[in-house]
């Protein structure tokens, strides 16, 4: 397996994982608030690591999408 194929597979997987985790993290209203936050932060860290490994902007933009989701899942005292 060459580097281009590996990059394609990892990029496709992370795109799907980012979209699924962003949707689930925002839509799980009454469940555990730390689980919702973990659903956003874990793929965010994975995208950051993959951005530094592969040096492509795709992972950077996926991380930005997840960063935009964090204010919607941040635990509050009133909740």
mmCIF file of N, CA and C in Angstrom:
data_model
loop_
_atom_site.group_PDB
_atom_site.id
_atom_site.type_symbol
_atom_site.label_atom_id
_atom_site.label_comp_id
_atom_site.label_asym_id
_atom_site.label_seq_id
_atom_site.Cartn_x
_atom_site.Cartn_y
_atom_site.Cartn_z
ATOM 1 N N UNK A 1 0.860 -1.179 0.000
ATOM 2 C CA UNK A 1 0.000 0.000 0.000
ATOM 3 C C UNK A 1 0.902 1.236 0.000
ATOM 4 N N UNK A 2 0.707 2.102 -0.978
ATOM 5 C CA UNK A 2 1.552 3.285 -1.057
ATOM 6 C C UNK A 2 0.966 4.421 -0.213
ATOM 7 N N UNK A 3 1.690 5.518 -0.171
ATOM 8 C CA UNK A 3 1.318 6.630 0.711
ATOM 9 C C UNK A 3 0.025 7.319 0.272
ATOM 10 N N UNK A 4 -0.213 7.421 -1.020
ATOM 11 C CA UNK A 4 -1.431 8.065 -1.506
ATOM 12 C C UNK A 4 -2.673 7.269 -1.129
ATOM 13 N N UNK A 5 -2.585 5.954 -1.231
ATOM 14 C CA UNK A 5 -3.710 5.101 -0.852
ATOM 15 C C UNK A 5 -3.984 5.192 0.635
ATOM 16 N N UNK A 6 -2.942 5.167 1.427
ATOM 17 C CA UNK A 6 -3.096 5.295 2.878
ATOM 18 C C UNK A 6 -3.699 6.642 3.248
ATOM 19 N N UNK A 7 -3.244 7.697 2.614
ATOM 20 C CA UNK A 7 -3.794 9.026 2.874
ATOM 21 C C UNK A 7 -5.277 9.095 2.508
ATOM 22 N N UNK A 8 -5.654 8.486 1.386
ATOM 23 C CA UNK A 8 -7.058 8.472 0.973
ATOM 24 C C UNK A 8 -7.922 7.727 1.980
ATOM 25 N N UNK A 9 -7.464 6.579 2.441
ATOM 26 C CA UNK A 9 -8.235 5.780 3.395
ATOM 27 C C UNK A 9 -8.376 6.507 4.722
ATOM 28 N N UNK A 10 -7.290 7.065 5.232
ATOM 29 C CA UNK A 10 -7.335 7.777 6.517
ATOM 30 C C UNK A 10 -8.183 9.033 6.404
ATOM 31 N N UNK A 11 -8.078 9.756 5.305
ATOM 32 C CA UNK A 11 -8.877 10.966 5.111
ATOM 33 C C UNK A 11 -10.361 10.643 5.047
ATOM 34 N N UNK A 12 -10.711 9.612 4.298
ATOM 35 C CA UNK A 12 -12.116 9.221 4.194
ATOM 36 C C UNK A 12 -12.670 8.789 5.540
ATOM 37 N N UNK A 13 -11.911 8.002 6.281
ATOM 38 C CA UNK A 13 -12.352 7.556 7.594
ATOM 39 C C UNK A 13 -12.535 8.734 8.551
ATOM 40 N N UNK A 14 -11.596 9.663 8.545
ATOM 41 C CA UNK A 14 -11.687 10.798 9.467
ATOM 42 C C UNK A 14 -12.801 11.757 9.068
ATOM 43 N N UNK A 15 -13.077 11.896 7.781
ATOM 44 C CA UNK A 15 -14.212 12.723 7.369
ATOM 45 C C UNK A 15 -15.520 12.143 7.882
ATOM 46 N N UNK A 16 -15.694 10.837 7.731
ATOM 47 C CA UNK A 16 -16.908 10.187 8.208
ATOM 48 C C UNK A 16 -16.990 10.216 9.740
ATOM 49 N N UNK A 17 -15.864 9.980 10.406
ATOM 50 C CA UNK A 17 -15.854 10.002 11.869
ATOM 51 C C UNK A 17 -16.126 11.398 12.405
ATOM 52 N N UNK A 18 -15.584 12.418 11.750
ATOM 53 C CA UNK A 18 -15.807 13.792 12.193
ATOM 54 C C UNK A 18 -17.270 14.177 12.049
ATOM 55 N N UNK A 19 -17.865 13.848 10.915
ATOM 56 C CA UNK A 19 -19.274 14.182 10.713
ATOM 57 C C UNK A 19 -20.175 13.426 11.682
ATOM 58 N N UNK A 20 -19.898 12.152 11.896
ATOM 59 C CA UNK A 20 -20.723 11.356 12.812
ATOM 60 C C UNK A 20 -20.571 11.831 14.254
ATOM 61 N N UNK A 21 -19.354 12.097 14.678
ATOM 62 C CA UNK A 21 -19.133 12.534 16.060
ATOM 63 C C UNK A 21 -19.671 13.940 16.297
ATOM 64 N N UNK A 22 -19.570 14.806 15.315
ATOM 65 C CA UNK A 22 -20.125 16.152 15.474
ATOM 66 C C UNK A 22 -21.636 16.082 15.591
ATOM 67 N N UNK A 23 -22.272 15.262 14.785
ATOM 68 C CA UNK A 23 -23.727 15.119 14.849
ATOM 69 C C UNK A 23 -24.157 14.502 16.175
ATOM 70 N N UNK A 24 -23.503 13.422 16.571
ATOM 71 C CA UNK A 24 -23.881 12.766 17.823
ATOM 72 C C UNK A 24 -23.569 13.616 19.038
ATOM 73 N N UNK A 25 -22.470 14.336 19.011
ATOM 74 C CA UNK A 25 -22.111 15.183 20.147
ATOM 75 C C UNK A 25 -23.081 16.324 20.352
ATOM 76 N N UNK A 26 -23.597 16.873 19.286
ATOM 77 C CA UNK A 26 -24.540 17.980 19.400
ATOM 78 C C UNK A 26 -25.954 17.477 19.674
ATOM 79 N N UNK A 27 -26.320 16.331 19.130
ATOM 80 C CA UNK A 27 -27.698 15.860 19.229
ATOM 81 C C UNK A 27 -28.007 15.043 20.481
ATOM 82 N N UNK A 28 -27.017 14.565 21.198
ATOM 83 C CA UNK A 28 -27.286 13.796 22.413
ATOM 84 C C UNK A 28 -27.582 14.764 23.559
ATOM 85 N N UNK A 29 -28.812 15.200 23.664
ATOM 86 C CA UNK A 29 -29.158 16.264 24.598
ATOM 87 C C UNK A 29 -29.140 15.831 26.057
ATOM 88 N N UNK A 30 -29.780 14.743 26.397
ATOM 89 C CA UNK A 30 -29.975 14.403 27.799
ATOM 90 C C UNK A 30 -29.048 13.304 28.288
ATOM 91 N N UNK A 31 -28.037 13.015 27.571
ATOM 92 C CA UNK A 31 -27.124 11.961 27.996
ATOM 93 C C UNK A 31 -25.955 12.585 28.746
ATOM 94 N N UNK A 32 -24.972 11.792 29.014
ATOM 95 C CA UNK A 32 -23.807 12.233 29.793
ATOM 96 C C UNK A 32 -23.084 13.375 29.089
ATOM 97 N N UNK A 33 -22.921 14.490 29.795
ATOM 98 C CA UNK A 33 -22.297 15.666 29.165
ATOM 99 C C UNK A 33 -20.822 15.449 28.866
ATOM 100 N N UNK A 34 -20.143 14.637 29.660
ATOM 101 C CA UNK A 34 -18.723 14.395 29.405
ATOM 102 C C UNK A 34 -18.537 13.431 28.230
ATOM 103 N N UNK A 35 -19.497 12.545 28.018
ATOM 104 C CA UNK A 35 -19.458 11.682 26.842
ATOM 105 C C UNK A 35 -19.627 12.504 25.575
ATOM 106 N N UNK A 36 -20.542 13.470 25.612
ATOM 107 C CA UNK A 36 -20.740 14.336 24.449
ATOM 108 C C UNK A 36 -19.480 15.139 24.148
ATOM 109 N N UNK A 37 -18.830 15.650 25.196
ATOM 110 C CA UNK A 37 -17.603 16.422 24.999
ATOM 111 C C UNK A 37 -16.481 15.527 24.469
ATOM 112 N N UNK A 38 -16.420 14.299 24.964
ATOM 113 C CA UNK A 38 -15.393 13.364 24.484
ATOM 114 C C UNK A 38 -15.614 12.996 23.022
ATOM 115 N N UNK A 39 -16.890 12.937 22.604
ATOM 116 C CA UNK A 39 -17.179 12.649 21.199
ATOM 117 C C UNK A 39 -16.638 13.730 20.273
ATOM 118 N N UNK A 40 -16.478 14.920 20.780
ATOM 119 C CA UNK A 40 -15.939 16.012 19.969
ATOM 120 C C UNK A 40 -14.415 16.094 20.098
ATOM 121 N N UNK A 41 -13.897 15.928 21.302
ATOM 122 C CA UNK A 41 -12.474 16.174 21.545
ATOM 123 C C UNK A 41 -11.582 15.055 20.999
ATOM 124 N N UNK A 42 -12.024 13.813 21.082
ATOM 125 C CA UNK A 42 -11.176 12.705 20.614
ATOM 126 C C UNK A 42 -10.896 12.801 19.111
ATOM 127 N N UNK A 43 -11.924 12.981 18.254
ATOM 128 C CA UNK A 43 -11.582 13.152 16.836
ATOM 129 C C UNK A 43 -10.844 14.459 16.545
ATOM 130 N N UNK A 44 -11.054 15.470 17.386
ATOM 131 C CA UNK A 44 -10.320 16.725 17.220
ATOM 132 C C UNK A 44 -8.828 16.497 17.422
ATOM 133 N N UNK A 45 -8.464 15.747 18.455
ATOM 134 C CA UNK A 45 -7.054 15.439 18.687
ATOM 135 C C UNK A 45 -6.491 14.539 17.584
ATOM 136 N N UNK A 46 -7.301 13.590 17.123
ATOM 137 C CA UNK A 46 -6.850 12.721 16.031
ATOM 138 C C UNK A 46 -6.601 13.531 14.755
ATOM 139 N N UNK A 47 -7.483 14.486 14.479
ATOM 140 C CA UNK A 47 -7.279 15.338 13.298
ATOM 141 C C UNK A 47 -6.034 16.203 13.452
ATOM 142 N N UNK A 48 -5.775 16.689 14.652
ATOM 143 C CA UNK A 48 -4.566 17.499 14.873
ATOM 144 C C UNK A 48 -3.305 16.670 14.662
ATOM 145 N N UNK A 49 -3.296 15.456 15.175
ATOM 146 C CA UNK A 49 -2.127 14.585 15.006
ATOM 147 C C UNK A 49 -1.939 14.221 13.535
ATOM 148 N N UNK A 50 -3.031 13.887 12.852
ATOM 149 C CA UNK A 50 -2.927 13.532 11.438
ATOM 150 C C UNK A 50 -2.541 14.733 10.575
ATOM 151 N N UNK A 51 -2.918 15.925 11.005
ATOM 152 C CA UNK A 51 -2.504 17.120 10.264
ATOM 153 C C UNK A 51 -0.987 17.282 10.312
ATOM 154 N N UNK A 52 -0.400 17.022 11.468
ATOM 155 C CA UNK A 52 1.053 17.146 11.570
ATOM 156 C C UNK A 52 1.789 15.987 10.906
ATOM 157 N N UNK A 53 1.160 14.825 10.837
ATOM 158 C CA UNK A 53 1.809 13.676 10.187
ATOM 159 C C UNK A 53 1.772 13.812 8.666
ATOM 160 N N UNK A 54 0.569 14.062 8.100
ATOM 161 C CA UNK A 54 0.422 14.075 6.645
ATOM 162 C C UNK A 54 0.590 15.463 6.030
ATOM 163 N N UNK A 55 0.501 16.506 6.829
ATOM 164 C CA UNK A 55 0.698 17.880 6.374
ATOM 165 C C UNK A 55 -0.263 18.247 5.230
ATOM 166 N N UNK A 56 -1.537 17.883 5.413
ATOM 167 C CA UNK A 56 -2.577 18.285 4.469
ATOM 168 C C UNK A 56 -3.618 19.116 5.218
ATOM 169 N N UNK A 57 -4.207 20.056 4.520
ATOM 170 C CA UNK A 57 -5.139 20.967 5.183
ATOM 171 C C UNK A 57 -6.501 20.342 5.448
ATOM 172 N N UNK A 58 -6.765 19.180 4.895
ATOM 173 C CA UNK A 58 -8.051 18.524 5.122
ATOM 174 C C UNK A 58 -8.278 18.268 6.600
ATOM 175 N N UNK A 59 -7.275 17.767 7.280
ATOM 176 C CA UNK A 59 -7.411 17.478 8.706
ATOM 177 C C UNK A 59 -7.530 18.762 9.523
ATOM 178 N N UNK A 60 -6.900 19.824 9.061
ATOM 179 C CA UNK A 60 -7.038 21.118 9.737
ATOM 180 C C UNK A 60 -8.481 21.608 9.679
ATOM 181 N N UNK A 61 -9.082 21.529 8.516
ATOM 182 C CA UNK A 61 -10.463 21.996 8.369
ATOM 183 C C UNK A 61 -11.454 21.100 9.107
ATOM 184 N N UNK A 62 -11.183 19.813 9.168
ATOM 185 C CA UNK A 62 -12.034 18.931 9.965
ATOM 186 C C UNK A 62 -11.930 19.296 11.444
ATOM 187 N N UNK A 63 -10.745 19.670 11.883
ATOM 188 C CA UNK A 63 -10.576 20.130 13.263
ATOM 189 C C UNK A 63 -11.309 21.428 13.531
ATOM 190 N N UNK A 64 -11.340 22.313 12.552
ATOM 191 C CA UNK A 64 -12.075 23.569 12.707
ATOM 192 C C UNK A 64 -13.570 23.304 12.851
ATOM 193 N N UNK A 65 -14.084 22.353 12.097
ATOM 194 C CA UNK A 65 -15.502 21.984 12.212
ATOM 195 C C UNK A 65 -15.802 21.501 13.629
ATOM 196 N N UNK A 66 -14.918 20.682 14.173
ATOM 197 C CA UNK A 66 -15.134 20.185 15.536
ATOM 198 C C UNK A 66 -14.960 21.283 16.575
ATOM 199 N N UNK A 67 -14.050 22.205 16.343
ATOM 200 C CA UNK A 67 -13.903 23.336 17.261
ATOM 201 C C UNK A 67 -15.158 24.196 17.289
ATOM 202 N N UNK A 68 -15.816 24.335 16.154
ATOM 203 C CA UNK A 68 -17.060 25.092 16.112
ATOM 204 C C UNK A 68 -18.194 24.387 16.847
ATOM 205 N N UNK A 69 -18.089 23.076 17.027
ATOM 206 C CA UNK A 69 -19.123 22.314 17.745
ATOM 207 C C UNK A 69 -18.948 22.385 19.263
ATOM 208 N N UNK A 70 -17.763 22.690 19.743
ATOM 209 C CA UNK A 70 -17.508 22.648 21.183
ATOM 210 C C UNK A 70 -18.414 23.583 21.985
ATOM 211 N N UNK A 71 -18.693 24.819 21.575
ATOM 212 C CA UNK A 71 -19.588 25.654 22.396
ATOM 213 C C UNK A 71 -20.992 25.078 22.563
ATOM 214 N N UNK A 72 -21.418 24.243 21.640
ATOM 215 C CA UNK A 72 -22.745 23.662 21.731
ATOM 216 C C UNK A 72 -22.805 22.442 22.644
ATOM 217 N N UNK A 73 -21.670 21.867 23.002
ATOM 218 C CA UNK A 73 -21.667 20.712 23.884
ATOM 219 C C UNK A 73 -20.938 20.978 25.197
ATOM 220 N N UNK A 74 -20.443 22.182 25.384
ATOM 221 C CA UNK A 74 -19.716 22.505 26.607
ATOM 222 C C UNK A 74 -20.655 22.409 27.814
ATOM 223 N N UNK A 75 -20.270 21.659 28.859
ATOM 224 C CA UNK A 75 -21.167 21.521 30.018
ATOM 225 C C UNK A 75 -21.314 22.836 30.772
ATOM 226 N N UNK A 76 -22.562 23.127 31.141
ATOM 227 C CA UNK A 76 -22.848 24.325 31.913
ATOM 228 C C UNK A 76 -23.366 23.926 33.282
ATOM 229 N N UNK A 77 -23.295 24.845 34.223
ATOM 230 C CA UNK A 77 -23.800 24.553 35.562
ATOM 231 C C UNK A 77 -25.308 24.483 35.575
ATOM 232 N N UNK A 78 -25.988 25.214 34.690
ATOM 233 C CA UNK A 78 -27.433 25.236 34.679
ATOM 234 C C UNK A 78 -28.036 23.969 34.077
ATOM 235 N N UNK A 79 -27.253 23.240 33.314
ATOM 236 C CA UNK A 79 -27.788 22.030 32.652
ATOM 237 C C UNK A 79 -27.693 20.831 33.558
#
